[in-house]
Short mmCIF file of C-alpha atoms and ligand atoms in Angstrom, two decimals:
data_model
loop_
_atom_site.label_atom_id
_atom_site.label_comp_id
_atom_site.label_asym_id
_atom_site.label_seq_id
_atom_site.Cartn_x
_atom_site.Cartn_y
_atom_site.Cartn_z
CA MET S 18 -34.60 -27.88 -4.82
CA LYS S 19 -32.43 -30.97 -5.43
CA LYS S 20 -28.89 -28.16 -4.14
CA LYS S 21 -30.58 -28.15 -1.30
CA VAL S 22 -31.41 -31.02 -0.05
CA LEU S 23 -28.82 -32.51 -0.40
CA ALA S 24 -26.59 -29.68 1.74
CA VAL S 25 -29.58 -30.40 3.85
CA LEU S 26 -28.75 -34.47 3.66
CA MET S 27 -24.82 -33.89 3.58
CA THR S 28 -25.35 -31.06 6.93
CA ALA S 29 -27.60 -33.41 9.02
CA ALA S 30 -24.75 -36.57 8.12
CA LEU S 31 -21.97 -35.20 8.56
CA ALA S 32 -23.88 -33.02 12.18
CA VAL S 33 -25.38 -37.27 13.20
CA SER S 34 -22.15 -38.54 12.76
CA VAL S 35 -20.16 -35.84 15.29
CA ALA S 36 -23.03 -35.90 17.82
CA ALA S 37 -22.79 -40.10 17.14
CA GLY S 38 -19.34 -40.24 17.86
CA CYS S 39 -18.99 -38.04 20.82
CA SER S 40 -22.19 -39.29 22.24
CA SER S 41 -21.41 -43.39 22.37
CA SER S 42 -20.25 -45.83 20.87
CA SER S 43 -17.96 -45.69 16.94
CA ASP S 44 -20.30 -47.54 15.55
CA SER S 45 -22.98 -45.15 15.50
CA SER S 46 -20.56 -42.67 14.34
CA ALA S 47 -19.17 -44.65 11.90
CA ALA S 48 -22.75 -46.26 10.80
CA SER S 49 -23.66 -42.26 10.44
CA GLY S 50 -20.24 -41.17 8.28
CA SER S 51 -20.40 -44.33 6.55
CA ALA S 52 -23.83 -43.13 5.39
CA ALA S 53 -22.86 -39.81 5.15
CA ALA S 54 -20.28 -41.53 2.71
CA SER S 55 -22.56 -43.16 1.12
CA GLY S 56 -24.70 -40.95 0.78
CA SER S 57 -22.05 -39.16 -1.15
CA ALA S 58 -21.49 -41.80 -3.90
CA THR S 59 -25.23 -41.37 -5.12
CA ALA S 60 -24.77 -37.69 -4.40
CA ALA S 61 -22.40 -38.53 -7.23
CA ALA S 62 -25.36 -39.10 -9.91
CA GLU S 63 -24.99 -37.25 -12.29
CA GLY S 64 -26.85 -33.20 -11.44
CA ASP S 65 -26.13 -33.35 -8.00
CA VAL S 66 -24.45 -29.98 -6.54
CA TYR S 67 -22.15 -29.04 -3.35
CA GLU S 68 -22.49 -26.00 -2.40
CA MET S 69 -20.43 -24.84 0.49
CA ILE S 70 -20.89 -22.64 2.71
CA SER S 71 -16.83 -20.12 3.57
CA GLY S 72 -16.23 -17.65 5.88
CA SER S 73 -13.93 -15.80 6.52
CA THR S 74 -13.03 -12.03 8.93
CA THR S 75 -12.30 -10.73 6.79
CA PRO S 76 -14.34 -7.72 4.61
CA ASP S 77 -15.78 -8.52 0.96
CA THR S 78 -13.14 -5.82 -0.74
CA HIS S 79 -10.24 -7.92 1.19
CA PRO S 80 -8.07 -10.06 -1.04
CA TYR S 81 -8.75 -12.97 1.22
CA ASN S 82 -13.23 -12.45 -0.04
CA LEU S 83 -11.60 -11.68 -3.88
CA GLY S 84 -9.76 -14.89 -3.53
CA MET S 85 -12.75 -16.70 -2.45
CA VAL S 86 -14.73 -15.24 -5.36
CA LYS S 87 -12.41 -16.26 -8.09
CA LEU S 88 -11.93 -19.72 -6.78
CA ASP S 89 -15.81 -19.88 -6.74
CA GLU S 90 -15.93 -18.53 -10.27
CA LEU S 91 -13.43 -21.51 -11.30
CA VAL S 92 -15.20 -24.01 -9.99
CA GLN S 93 -17.90 -23.79 -10.91
CA GLU S 94 -16.31 -23.11 -14.50
CA LYS S 95 -14.60 -26.93 -13.77
CA THR S 96 -17.36 -28.12 -13.24
CA GLY S 97 -20.17 -26.48 -15.19
CA GLY S 98 -21.76 -25.80 -11.82
CA ALA S 99 -22.28 -28.46 -10.02
CA VAL S 100 -19.42 -27.52 -6.76
CA LYS S 101 -19.86 -24.42 -5.22
CA VAL S 102 -18.58 -21.93 -2.50
CA ASP S 103 -20.73 -18.85 -1.06
CA HIS S 104 -17.93 -16.49 0.95
CA PHE S 105 -19.24 -15.02 3.68
CA GLY S 106 -16.88 -12.05 5.41
CA SER S 107 -16.21 -10.49 8.20
CA SER S 108 -16.81 -12.86 10.69
CA GLN S 109 -20.44 -13.50 10.46
CA LEU S 110 -19.88 -16.79 10.46
CA GLY S 111 -17.48 -16.14 13.56
CA SER S 112 -13.83 -15.65 14.51
CA GLU S 113 -10.71 -17.25 12.36
CA ARG S 114 -10.90 -20.05 15.98
CA ASP S 115 -14.36 -20.60 15.53
CA LEU S 116 -14.14 -20.75 11.49
CA ILE S 117 -11.38 -23.46 12.56
CA GLU S 118 -14.39 -25.31 14.46
CA GLY S 119 -16.93 -25.04 12.35
CA LEU S 120 -15.12 -26.77 9.69
CA GLN S 121 -13.96 -29.53 11.92
CA LEU S 122 -18.22 -29.72 13.27
CA GLY S 123 -19.09 -29.98 9.70
CA SER S 124 -21.16 -26.27 10.10
CA VAL S 125 -18.11 -24.57 7.80
CA GLN S 126 -17.68 -26.28 4.80
CA MET S 127 -14.24 -24.33 3.48
CA CYS S 128 -11.98 -20.67 5.36
CA VAL S 129 -9.40 -18.73 5.17
CA ILE S 130 -7.85 -17.59 8.16
CA SER S 131 -4.36 -16.78 9.10
CA THR S 132 -2.03 -18.88 10.27
CA ALA S 133 -1.47 -17.76 14.00
CA PRO S 134 -4.73 -18.77 15.19
CA LEU S 135 -3.64 -22.89 15.29
CA SER S 136 -1.40 -22.45 17.27
CA GLY S 137 -4.37 -23.80 19.20
CA PHE S 138 -4.91 -26.30 17.40
CA THR S 139 -0.97 -27.39 16.00
CA ASP S 140 2.02 -26.70 16.45
CA SER S 141 3.57 -26.62 12.21
CA PHE S 142 2.27 -24.03 11.33
CA LEU S 143 4.04 -22.36 14.32
CA VAL S 144 7.42 -20.90 11.84
CA PHE S 145 5.62 -18.63 10.26
CA ASP S 146 5.72 -16.77 13.49
CA LEU S 147 8.74 -15.87 14.10
CA PRO S 148 9.33 -11.72 13.94
CA PHE S 149 11.69 -11.50 10.60
CA ILE S 150 11.96 -15.13 9.26
CA PHE S 151 11.01 -13.18 5.44
CA GLU S 152 12.45 -10.54 4.69
CA THR S 153 10.17 -9.93 0.96
CA SER S 154 7.23 -11.56 -0.11
CA ALA S 155 9.48 -13.32 -2.63
CA GLN S 156 10.60 -14.98 -0.16
CA ALA S 157 7.05 -16.00 1.93
CA ARG S 158 5.86 -16.86 -2.36
CA ALA S 159 8.25 -19.52 -1.98
CA VAL S 160 8.26 -21.43 0.80
CA MET S 161 4.04 -22.01 0.70
CA ASP S 162 4.43 -22.77 -2.68
CA SER S 163 8.06 -25.26 -1.88
CA GLU S 164 7.67 -28.66 -0.87
CA VAL S 165 7.82 -27.71 2.84
CA GLY S 166 5.04 -25.32 2.59
CA THR S 167 2.90 -27.83 1.10
CA GLU S 168 3.99 -30.39 4.16
CA ILE S 169 2.85 -27.27 6.76
CA LEU S 170 -0.67 -26.80 4.57
CA ASN S 171 -1.62 -30.54 4.85
CA SER S 172 -0.60 -31.39 8.10
CA VAL S 173 -3.72 -30.33 9.55
CA GLU S 174 -5.30 -33.66 8.03
CA ASP S 175 -5.98 -35.23 11.34
CA GLN S 176 -7.45 -31.66 12.80
CA GLY S 177 -9.99 -32.12 10.03
CA LEU S 178 -9.00 -29.90 7.85
CA VAL S 179 -7.32 -29.96 4.06
CA GLY S 180 -5.81 -27.36 3.22
CA VAL S 181 -6.00 -26.71 -0.20
CA CYS S 182 -3.96 -23.67 -1.09
CA TRP S 183 -2.42 -20.62 -0.13
CA PHE S 184 -3.70 -17.44 0.26
CA GLU S 185 -1.17 -14.44 2.10
CA ASN S 186 -2.32 -11.55 4.00
CA GLY S 187 0.74 -10.29 4.20
CA PHE S 188 3.41 -8.72 5.98
CA ARG S 189 2.63 -6.69 9.92
CA ASN S 190 2.37 -3.61 11.18
CA VAL S 191 1.14 -1.93 13.80
CA THR S 192 -1.13 0.55 14.38
CA ASN S 193 -1.67 2.62 17.72
CA ASN S 194 -3.20 6.34 19.02
CA VAL S 195 -0.47 6.97 21.41
CA ARG S 196 2.43 7.76 19.64
CA PRO S 197 4.82 6.62 16.33
CA ILE S 198 6.83 3.48 16.98
CA ASN S 199 10.46 4.38 15.57
CA ALA S 200 12.23 1.08 18.16
CA PRO S 201 11.08 -1.22 20.04
CA GLU S 202 11.11 1.09 22.95
CA ASP S 203 8.17 3.29 21.51
CA LEU S 204 5.88 0.57 22.06
CA LYS S 205 6.90 0.82 26.05
CA GLY S 206 3.27 0.59 27.76
CA LEU S 207 1.17 0.49 25.02
CA LYS S 208 -1.88 -2.48 25.18
CA ILE S 209 -1.32 -4.18 21.70
CA ARG S 210 -3.73 -6.13 20.08
CA THR S 211 -2.98 -9.20 19.01
CA MET S 212 -3.64 -12.87 17.21
CA GLU S 213 -4.29 -15.28 19.71
CA ASN S 214 -1.53 -16.86 19.47
CA GLN S 215 1.48 -17.51 22.39
CA MET S 216 4.94 -16.34 19.98
CA HIS S 217 2.62 -12.79 18.99
CA MET S 218 2.24 -12.11 22.43
CA GLU S 219 5.91 -13.53 22.99
CA ALA S 220 7.40 -10.55 20.18
CA PHE S 221 5.40 -7.43 22.03
CA ARG S 222 5.40 -8.49 25.19
CA VAL S 223 9.03 -8.62 25.20
CA MET S 224 9.46 -5.30 23.13
CA GLY S 225 7.62 -4.01 26.72
CA SER S 226 3.73 -3.36 25.39
CA ASP S 227 1.07 -5.26 26.63
CA PRO S 228 -1.05 -7.79 24.78
CA THR S 229 -4.37 -8.75 24.22
CA PRO S 230 -5.53 -11.50 22.18
CA MET S 231 -9.12 -11.08 20.60
CA ALA S 232 -10.76 -11.97 17.10
CA MET S 233 -10.98 -9.79 14.65
CA GLY S 234 -14.02 -8.43 14.90
CA GLU S 235 -13.81 -6.78 18.39
CA VAL S 236 -10.77 -5.19 16.47
CA PHE S 237 -11.88 -1.79 15.55
CA THR S 238 -14.52 -1.17 18.41
CA ALA S 239 -11.97 -2.39 20.80
CA LEU S 240 -9.88 0.79 19.31
CA GLN S 241 -12.64 2.99 18.71
CA GLN S 242 -13.20 2.47 22.76
CA GLY S 243 -9.79 2.46 23.50
CA THR S 244 -9.41 -0.55 25.70
CA VAL S 245 -6.32 -0.71 23.49
CA ASP S 246 -4.60 1.33 22.39
CA GLY S 247 -2.81 0.13 19.42
CA GLN S 248 -2.72 -3.54 16.77
CA GLU S 249 -1.33 -4.63 13.85
CA ASN S 250 -1.55 -6.15 10.93
CA PRO S 251 -1.48 -5.73 6.85
CA VAL S 252 -2.39 -2.21 5.95
CA PRO S 253 -4.92 -4.59 3.18
CA ILE S 254 -6.20 -5.96 6.87
CA ILE S 255 -6.24 -1.85 7.78
CA GLU S 256 -7.81 -0.62 4.80
CA SER S 257 -10.41 -2.53 4.54
CA ASN S 258 -11.54 -3.02 8.21
CA LYS S 259 -11.06 1.27 8.49
CA LEU S 260 -8.95 1.01 11.09
CA ASP S 261 -7.38 3.28 10.14
CA GLU S 262 -10.53 5.79 10.95
CA VAL S 263 -10.06 5.07 14.63
CA GLN S 264 -6.20 5.00 14.55
CA LYS S 265 -3.57 8.32 14.41
CA TYR S 266 -0.58 6.45 13.43
CA ILE S 267 0.95 2.94 11.75
CA SER S 268 4.64 2.02 11.91
CA MET S 269 5.40 -0.03 9.02
CA THR S 270 7.09 -2.66 10.74
CA GLY S 271 6.34 -5.74 9.45
CA HIS S 272 7.33 -7.76 12.05
CA LEU S 273 5.54 -11.37 11.23
CA PHE S 274 4.09 -12.37 7.81
CA SER S 275 0.77 -14.21 7.60
CA PRO S 276 0.39 -16.89 5.10
CA ALA S 277 -4.04 -17.79 5.09
CA PRO S 278 -4.53 -21.54 4.37
CA VAL S 279 -7.39 -22.32 2.70
CA PHE S 280 -9.03 -24.67 3.95
CA ILE S 281 -11.83 -27.76 3.18
CA SER S 282 -13.50 -29.93 5.65
CA LYS S 283 -12.44 -32.67 5.35
CA ALA S 284 -15.46 -35.03 6.01
CA TYR S 285 -17.45 -33.52 3.36
CA TYR S 286 -14.53 -33.12 1.00
CA ASP S 287 -14.09 -37.36 1.68
CA ALA S 288 -18.06 -37.12 0.74
CA MET S 289 -17.75 -35.74 -2.48
CA PRO S 290 -16.42 -37.98 -5.87
CA ALA S 291 -12.59 -37.36 -6.16
CA GLU S 292 -13.54 -35.35 -10.01
CA TYR S 293 -14.88 -32.23 -8.13
CA GLN S 294 -12.55 -33.38 -5.23
CA GLU S 295 -9.66 -32.04 -8.20
CA ALA S 296 -11.63 -29.89 -9.78
CA LEU S 297 -11.10 -28.14 -5.93
CA MET S 298 -8.26 -28.18 -5.64
CA ALA S 299 -6.81 -27.52 -9.72
CA ALA S 300 -9.87 -23.68 -8.26
CA GLY S 301 -7.41 -23.15 -5.71
CA LEU S 302 -4.52 -23.39 -7.24
CA GLU S 303 -5.38 -21.23 -10.38
CA SER S 304 -6.61 -18.49 -7.55
CA VAL S 305 -3.36 -18.03 -6.30
CA GLU S 306 -2.22 -15.66 -8.39
CA TYR S 307 -4.68 -13.79 -8.75
CA GLN S 308 -4.97 -13.96 -4.44
CA ARG S 309 -1.67 -12.39 -4.63
CA GLN S 310 -2.46 -10.26 -6.92
CA GLN S 311 -4.96 -8.21 -5.36
CA ILE S 312 -2.38 -8.06 -2.24
CA ASP S 313 0.86 -6.26 -4.11
CA GLU S 314 -2.49 -3.76 -5.50
CA GLN S 315 -3.75 -3.26 -1.55
CA GLU S 316 -0.41 -3.26 -0.41
CA ALA S 317 0.98 -0.10 -2.87
CA ALA S 318 -2.74 2.01 -2.90
CA GLY S 319 -3.32 1.15 0.83
CA LEU S 320 -1.08 3.75 2.60
CA GLU S 321 -2.27 6.69 0.29
CA VAL S 322 -6.16 5.64 0.61
CA MET S 323 -6.13 5.95 3.69
CA ALA S 324 -3.99 9.04 4.35
CA GLU S 325 -6.45 10.45 2.01
CA ARG S 326 -9.76 9.39 3.86
CA SER S 327 -8.53 9.66 8.00
CA GLY S 328 -5.14 11.29 7.38
CA ILE S 329 -3.14 8.47 9.58
CA GLU S 330 0.46 9.60 9.72
CA ALA S 331 3.20 6.50 7.98
CA ASN S 332 5.96 6.25 9.17
CA PHE S 333 8.34 3.16 8.44
CA PRO S 334 11.36 3.25 10.86
CA GLU S 335 15.07 0.92 10.53
CA LYS S 336 13.89 -2.69 11.06
CA GLN S 337 16.75 -4.22 12.62
CA ALA S 338 16.58 -2.74 16.71
CA PHE S 339 13.77 -4.68 16.48
CA LYS S 340 14.62 -8.03 14.72
CA ASP S 341 17.65 -7.21 17.85
CA ALA S 342 14.53 -6.70 20.01
CA THR S 343 12.72 -9.97 19.55
CA ALA S 344 15.52 -12.24 18.49
CA SER S 345 14.94 -14.25 22.09
CA LEU S 346 12.03 -15.94 20.66
CA TYR S 347 14.64 -18.14 17.83
CA ASP S 348 15.64 -19.54 21.26
CA THR S 349 12.94 -19.61 23.25
CA TYR S 350 10.71 -21.22 20.62
CA ILE S 351 12.77 -23.69 18.64
CA LYS S 352 13.27 -26.42 20.74
CA ASP S 353 11.33 -30.06 19.54
CA GLU S 354 9.20 -29.97 22.50
CA ALA S 355 5.40 -29.50 22.19
CA GLY S 356 4.04 -25.66 21.63
CA CYS S 357 7.22 -25.26 19.92
CA VAL S 358 8.55 -24.79 16.43
CA SER S 359 10.59 -27.71 14.57
CA PRO S 360 13.97 -27.81 14.22
CA ASP S 361 13.82 -29.51 11.48
CA ILE S 362 10.15 -26.87 9.80
CA TYR S 363 12.66 -23.99 10.88
CA GLU S 364 15.32 -25.26 8.70
CA ARG S 365 13.24 -26.48 5.72
CA VAL S 366 11.46 -23.26 5.58
CA MET S 367 15.34 -20.81 6.07
CA GLU S 368 16.71 -23.47 3.63
CA VAL S 369 14.28 -22.27 0.49
CA VAL S 370 14.34 -18.58 1.92
CA ASN S 371 18.26 -17.90 1.87
CA ALA S 372 18.09 -19.45 -1.84
CA ASN S 373 16.40 -16.00 -2.60
O1 EAX B 12 -6.53 -13.28 9.00
O2 EAX B 12 -7.18 -11.27 13.58
C1 EAX B 12 -6.02 -11.13 12.21
O3 EAX B 12 -5.10 -9.97 13.15
C2 EAX B 12 -6.17 -11.37 11.30
O4 EAX B 12 -4.66 -10.84 10.22
C3 EAX B 12 -7.57 -10.77 10.61
O5 EAX B 12 -8.50 -12.35 11.41
C4 EAX B 12 -7.09 -11.98 9.27
#
C-alpha cells in the first residue's frame, strides 16, 4: 500500500508543481516543487518504494525492453526492492516524442528511445544523424562510452531529462515493397517512412525518395495499407515488429546508426535519495553490456528468422554510392547554427571514431 501511495503522491506533486508553474507565478510551483522534494526527503524513510513507469515503442522481445528488464533486476537487487522499473513497450505510453514529453511532465518516469526524435528538443544528439558517420558497432560503442558521448547523454538536463546510460538500436537498413535497393537511384520516387528528424528526411530526399515522418506505432499499418512503400530500421526492430510480413525486400544499407539513450525524468530523479540515484546509475551501466549482446544476437539471427517466416529477400549493396549521395549533409548540417551539428562535437566524435 505504501509504495502505491508514494508513487501517486510523487506523481501528483510533480503534476501539481508543473501545472502551477505553467499557469501562475513561480512561487506556487516552487512551493509545490519543494513539497515534492521535501515529500521525497521523508519518502526516503526506511521501507519506501520508488516504482517507476518506463516506456518504449519496441515490443517485449526487442533488446530495448530486454535491457530495461535487466536494469530493473539490477536496481532492485542493489536497493533491496526499493527502486523498481515497470517497462511498457509497443508504444503503449505513446510515441518517442510523447515519452520525452511524459518525462518532462512527470507522467512517465523513464524511457529508452532512438536519438533522432530528440532533434525536436535539442541539437546535441544530431551528430548521430550524419549518414555513415560510423562504419562499425565498435566505433559507435567507443563514442557512446567516451567523454564526448557521456557529455551528449547528459546534455538535456535543462530539458528535464537525466541520462542514465547508452543502450543502442543499431545500424539502419531500408525495407520496401517495390524493388531491391542496390544504389541510391533505386530509391527514386519511393515513399519511405522516416523518424521525425530533419536530417534523416534530408538524407532520403537527396537520394530521390519521398521521406514521410511517422511515429513507430503507425508504421506496420502504413506499410500494410501502402500509405508508404518502405521504411528504414535496424534488423532487430524490423524482425521484432514483424515488418517483414508486410515488406518484400530488405537492403542492408547501414546508412545510419541509432544510439538509444535511457533517460529518467529529472524532477523524479532529483527527488530520489542519493543512495537510490547511485544504485540506478550503476544498474544502468551494468545493463549496457547485456543490451549490446542482445542487439548482436538479434542482428546475427534476424535475417534468417525473417527469410524463413515471410520470404523477405535481403540484398547487400555497395555502400560507397550511398555515402557519396548523402555527403552533402556534412556541408549542410555541420555548422555553429541552430538545428545543426556543432563542429566541436563533430570533431571530438570523429577523434574517437578514427581511433577505433
Ligand atoms: O527507437 O521509430 C523508429 O524507427 C525507432 O527506430 C524505434 O522507435 C526505436
